[in-house]
Amino acid sequence: MLDPRAFRQDLNETATILKRRGVILDVDKIASLEAERKALQVKTEQLQSERTTRSKAIGQAKAKGEDIQPLLDAVANLGQSLDEAKASLVDVQQKLNDYLAGVPNLPHESVPDGESEDDNVELSKWGNPKSYDFEVKDHVDLGALHGMDFEKAAKITGSRFVTLAGPMARLQRALAQFMLDMHSQEHGYTEVYVPLMVNAQSLYGTGQLPKFEEDLFKTQNDFGYYLIPTAEVPVTNMVRDQILSEQELPVKYVAHTPCFRSEAGSAGRDTRGLIRQHQFEKVELVQIVRPEDSYDALEALTGHAETILQKLELPYRKVVLCAGDIGFSSAKTYDLEVWLPAQNTYREISSCSNFEAFQARRLQVRWRKPEQKKPELANTVNGSGLAVGRTLVGLIENHQQKDGSIVIPDALRPYMGVDVIKACD
RNA sequence: GGAGAAAUGGCCGAGCGGCUGAAGGCGCUCCCCUGCUAAGGGAGUAUGGGGGAUGACCUCAUCGAGGGUUCGAAUCCCUCUUUCUCCGCCA
């Protein structure tokens, strides 16, 4: 949610900035709803004030034993007017809120112009894609040699799921473990364990609702809980409705969770392999920071994710998303893309965003700024560090050998227990 | 799953339907006093919103959440949520 003032006082400027994202703000509609809201709110509050005053007078008169009937008669119609005014106000506020809740965050000024992912700007590259003196296998063929099975998963559940057995299962666990240890021990994050099902309010807080319900899995029982699409939701909501002290910031959390996405609208995309699944593992980094620190935090957090790729000796590039491609709640996003030799291209493996106060406003996460009386909204920054499934893909594809064996990078060996996943049979 | 109890400000804890945004205590901030410390005295100390110039000031909402009764609700009624105790079940 944007600051309501952006719509009251700087409406045209806000519309101009949103246009960079390809969002056309209905300025006239907002302005008229806003005018209506103001008039109704003032009227309602006047009526309420009058009611309070008169009610107190009745109480006092009664205490003195005076006849209160004339006073009661005087307020006879007040209740109805108040109810009417209140109802209109609620109605207008609802309309306004429904509209504004669907407005995305403003892109930061450093975000490049552009309409789609084709306009994203590559900022840096790390590592050199190896050249192979044999025909590289993609992760599906390679994984099949070591315990990755999509058909079994299709039998158990359906498409876009996988089973892992033996070395592949262990590799996924090793990767998650390695990432958690790096972030919690080297990068200063506190490891957290969170619910994998959340209520609607949590999803509203981080911005997945109300707009993107179709991307989510929802339970059908009375609870109506949703499976988390990312740990960002439960982890960020840990601080919902809190006022944090200066010393508590920055809050830095890391969590490893499965993520569930319906991938509605992705029919036909990435149908082969592990790239786009309904269920996948991810290690997520979340920071709650002071507003003035959030862009530094974004750089640092992105660096933490990059460290993982570097330790795993995986070539990647860093891309800044253009205004037209950044996510709904984000003001600025970096994507990290790992090199996949079989696809001969870079594929997203991490997405790191600064949401500024957009989520914090919905979540009511604030902090006590010493130099001002009122609490101030904090900023939230998060990113994948990394998507574990895709990391597994990157790892086996990049470190494969001619015979189908996979070399485990040094950093991961303590977690894998072996130097090489041997070619079986 | 069954039976009971509870939910009030940073914390503890009062609160006959009207003078309670809320006593009292603790904590915290500032001031006074004391050579320092401790003790003592005084003042202040919730959050969100609206109007107004992002001023003075005015005003509304909030006592777990949502409804209701009433001229008026922290206080009465209903629903829900959470917590605690006991029983059952269970990884």
Short mmCIF file of N, CA, C and O (backbone and C1' of nucleotides) in Angstrom, two decimals, chain A residues 8 37-38 41-42 45 48-49 51 55 58-59 62 72 75 366 368 374-375, chain B residues 10 18-19 21 46-52 54 59-61 71-73 82:
data_model
loop_
_atom_site.label_atom_id
_atom_site.label_comp_id
_atom_site.label_asym_id
_atom_site.label_seq_id
_atom_site.Cartn_x
_atom_site.Cartn_y
_atom_site.Cartn_z
N ARG A 8 -3.67 11.90 -2.12
CA ARG A 8 -4.39 13.10 -1.73
C ARG A 8 -3.66 14.35 -2.19
O ARG A 8 -4.25 15.26 -2.74
N ARG A 37 -15.02 11.19 0.32
CA ARG A 37 -14.58 10.65 1.60
C ARG A 37 -14.39 11.75 2.62
O ARG A 37 -14.83 11.67 3.76
N LYS A 38 -13.72 12.80 2.18
CA LYS A 38 -13.42 13.89 3.12
C LYS A 38 -14.71 14.49 3.66
O LYS A 38 -14.88 14.65 4.87
N GLN A 41 -16.52 12.05 5.97
CA GLN A 41 -15.83 11.80 7.23
C GLN A 41 -16.02 12.96 8.19
O GLN A 41 -16.28 12.77 9.39
N VAL A 42 -15.90 14.17 7.66
CA VAL A 42 -16.09 15.35 8.51
C VAL A 42 -17.51 15.36 9.06
O VAL A 42 -17.73 15.58 10.25
N GLU A 45 -18.00 12.61 11.70
CA GLU A 45 -17.35 12.90 12.98
C GLU A 45 -18.06 14.01 13.75
O GLU A 45 -18.10 14.00 14.97
N GLN A 48 -20.94 12.38 15.40
CA GLN A 48 -20.51 11.58 16.54
C GLN A 48 -20.19 12.45 17.74
O GLN A 48 -20.51 12.13 18.87
N SER A 49 -19.53 13.57 17.43
CA SER A 49 -19.16 14.50 18.48
C SER A 49 -20.42 15.03 19.17
O SER A 49 -20.49 15.14 20.39
N ARG A 51 -23.32 13.60 19.30
CA ARG A 51 -23.95 12.53 20.07
C ARG A 51 -23.29 12.40 21.44
O ARG A 51 -23.94 12.30 22.47
N SER A 55 -25.18 12.98 24.88
CA SER A 55 -25.32 11.83 25.78
C SER A 55 -24.77 12.15 27.16
O SER A 55 -25.33 11.75 28.17
N ILE A 58 -27.25 14.17 29.01
CA ILE A 58 -28.33 13.33 29.54
C ILE A 58 -27.90 12.68 30.85
O ILE A 58 -28.65 12.67 31.83
N GLY A 59 -26.70 12.17 30.82
CA GLY A 59 -26.18 11.54 32.03
C GLY A 59 -26.14 12.48 33.20
O GLY A 59 -26.53 12.14 34.32
N LYS A 62 -29.64 13.39 34.42
CA LYS A 62 -30.19 12.25 35.15
C LYS A 62 -29.63 12.20 36.58
O LYS A 62 -30.36 11.94 37.54
N LEU A 72 -33.96 13.57 25.49
CA LEU A 72 -34.08 12.36 24.68
C LEU A 72 -34.77 12.66 23.36
O LEU A 72 -34.37 12.17 22.30
N VAL A 75 -32.47 14.14 20.70
CA VAL A 75 -31.51 13.30 19.99
C VAL A 75 -32.19 12.19 19.17
O VAL A 75 -31.53 11.35 18.58
N ARG A 366 6.50 -0.80 12.54
CA ARG A 366 7.09 0.53 12.76
C ARG A 366 8.28 0.44 13.69
O ARG A 366 8.56 -0.61 14.26
N ARG A 368 10.74 2.99 16.58
CA ARG A 368 10.83 4.24 17.33
C ARG A 368 12.04 5.01 16.86
O ARG A 368 13.17 4.65 17.18
N LYS A 374 6.53 10.33 17.02
CA LYS A 374 5.70 9.24 16.50
C LYS A 374 6.57 8.12 15.94
O LYS A 374 7.61 8.38 15.36
N PRO A 375 6.08 6.90 16.07
CA PRO A 375 6.79 5.79 15.42
C PRO A 375 6.74 5.97 13.91
O PRO A 375 5.81 6.56 13.39
P G B 10 1.20 -0.19 24.70
"O5'" G B 10 2.63 -0.43 25.36
"C5'" G B 10 3.58 -1.24 24.68
"C4'" G B 10 4.59 -1.74 25.68
"C3'" G B 10 4.00 -2.48 26.87
"O3'" G B 10 3.75 -3.83 26.56
"C1'" G B 10 5.58 -0.90 27.63
P G B 18 -21.87 4.11 34.55
"O5'" G B 18 -21.91 5.30 33.52
"C5'" G B 18 -20.86 5.49 32.58
"C4'" G B 18 -21.07 6.80 31.87
"C3'" G B 18 -20.73 8.04 32.69
"O3'" G B 18 -19.98 8.87 31.83
"C1'" G B 18 -22.95 8.19 31.89
P C B 19 -18.52 9.10 31.70
"O5'" C B 19 -18.52 10.62 32.12
"C5'" C B 19 -17.36 11.42 31.89
"C4'" C B 19 -17.06 12.21 33.12
"C3'" C B 19 -16.33 11.42 34.22
"O3'" C B 19 -14.96 11.32 33.95
"C1'" C B 19 -18.05 12.71 35.17
P G B 21 -13.99 8.66 28.54
"O5'" G B 21 -12.52 8.03 28.33
"C5'" G B 21 -11.64 8.61 27.49
"C4'" G B 21 -10.24 8.42 28.02
"C3'" G B 21 -9.27 9.38 27.32
"O3'" G B 21 -8.16 9.73 28.15
"C1'" G B 21 -8.64 7.15 26.89
P A B 46 0.85 8.84 26.26
"O5'" A B 46 0.97 7.76 25.09
"C5'" A B 46 1.97 6.77 25.14
"C4'" A B 46 1.46 5.52 24.48
"C3'" A B 46 1.15 5.70 23.00
"O3'" A B 46 2.31 5.51 22.22
"C1'" A B 46 -0.67 4.65 24.06
P U B 47 2.53 6.35 20.93
"O5'" U B 47 1.50 5.67 19.93
"C5'" U B 47 1.69 4.33 19.55
"C4'" U B 47 0.50 3.82 18.79
"C3'" U B 47 0.04 4.67 17.63
"O3'" U B 47 0.87 4.51 16.49
"C1'" U B 47 -1.83 4.01 18.87
P G B 48 0.96 5.69 15.46
"O5'" G B 48 -0.41 5.57 14.68
"C5'" G B 48 -0.69 4.40 13.92
"C4'" G B 48 -2.13 4.40 13.49
"C3'" G B 48 -2.58 5.65 12.74
"O3'" G B 48 -2.16 5.66 11.40
"C1'" G B 48 -4.18 5.08 14.37
P G B 49 -1.95 7.07 10.70
"O5'" G B 49 -3.43 7.65 10.56
"C5'" G B 49 -4.35 7.01 9.71
"C4'" G B 49 -5.73 7.58 9.89
"C3'" G B 49 -5.97 9.03 9.53
"O3'" G B 49 -5.97 9.25 8.14
"C1'" G B 49 -7.18 8.49 11.47
P G B 50 -5.62 10.65 7.55
"O5'" G B 50 -6.89 11.50 7.93
"C5'" G B 50 -8.14 11.22 7.31
"C4'" G B 50 -9.19 12.15 7.86
"C3'" G B 50 -8.92 13.63 7.70
"O3'" G B 50 -9.20 14.08 6.40
"C1'" G B 50 -9.66 13.21 9.89
P G B 51 -8.36 15.28 5.81
"O5'" G B 51 -8.93 16.51 6.64
"C5'" G B 51 -10.26 16.95 6.44
"C4'" G B 51 -10.58 18.06 7.39
"C3'" G B 51 -9.69 19.29 7.28
"O3'" G B 51 -10.06 20.11 6.20
"C1'" G B 51 -10.00 18.73 9.55
P G B 52 -8.93 20.73 5.29
"O5'" G B 52 -8.18 21.72 6.27
"C5'" G B 52 -8.82 22.90 6.75
"C4'" G B 52 -7.97 23.56 7.80
"C3'" G B 52 -6.54 23.88 7.37
"O3'" G B 52 -6.49 25.13 6.69
"C1'" G B 52 -6.49 22.79 9.46
P U B 54 -1.40 20.59 5.84
"O5'" U B 54 -0.13 20.23 6.74
"C5'" U B 54 -0.28 19.63 8.00
"C4'" U B 54 1.08 19.13 8.45
"C3'" U B 54 2.04 20.24 8.94
"O3'" U B 54 2.10 20.28 10.35
"C1'" U B 54 3.10 18.81 7.33
P U B 59 -12.58 19.26 20.65
"O5'" U B 59 -12.79 18.19 19.50
"C5'" U B 59 -13.92 18.26 18.64
"C4'" U B 59 -13.80 17.26 17.54
"C3'" U B 59 -13.65 15.82 17.99
"O3'" U B 59 -14.89 15.25 18.37
"C1'" U B 59 -12.10 16.26 16.26
P C B 60 -14.92 13.99 19.33
"O5'" C B 60 -14.69 12.80 18.32
"C5'" C B 60 -15.63 12.55 17.29
"C4'" C B 60 -15.11 11.45 16.41
"C3'" C B 60 -14.72 10.17 17.13
"O3'" C B 60 -15.84 9.37 17.43
"C1'" C B 60 -13.02 10.75 15.62
P A B 61 -15.79 8.41 18.70
"O5'" A B 61 -14.84 7.25 18.17
"C5'" A B 61 -15.22 6.46 17.04
"C4'" A B 61 -14.08 5.58 16.62
"C3'" A B 61 -13.55 4.66 17.72
"O3'" A B 61 -14.33 3.51 17.83
"C1'" A B 61 -11.74 5.72 16.61
P C B 71 -32.63 4.62 22.78
"O5'" C B 71 -31.42 5.64 22.70
"C5'" C B 71 -31.37 6.62 21.67
"C4'" C B 71 -30.34 7.65 22.00
"C3'" C B 71 -28.99 7.10 22.44
"O3'" C B 71 -28.18 6.78 21.33
"C1'" C B 71 -29.69 8.76 23.97
P G B 72 -27.41 5.41 21.33
"O5'" G B 72 -26.34 5.65 22.48
"C5'" G B 72 -25.29 6.59 22.28
"C4'" G B 72 -24.50 6.77 23.54
"C3'" G B 72 -23.88 5.50 24.11
"O3'" G B 72 -22.68 5.17 23.45
"C1'" G B 72 -24.90 6.72 25.84
P A B 73 -22.27 3.63 23.33
"O5'" A B 73 -21.97 3.15 24.83
"C5'" A B 73 -20.88 3.69 25.58
"C4'" A B 73 -20.09 2.54 26.17
"C3'" A B 73 -19.34 1.69 25.16
"O3'" A B 73 -18.17 1.17 25.77
"C1'" A B 73 -20.92 0.36 26.22
P U B 82 -7.71 -19.97 17.46
"O5'" U B 82 -6.89 -19.23 18.60
"C5'" U B 82 -5.79 -18.39 18.26
"C4'" U B 82 -5.37 -17.60 19.49
"C3'" U B 82 -5.02 -18.42 20.71
"O3'" U B 82 -3.70 -18.91 20.65
"C1'" U B 82 -6.46 -16.67 21.34
#
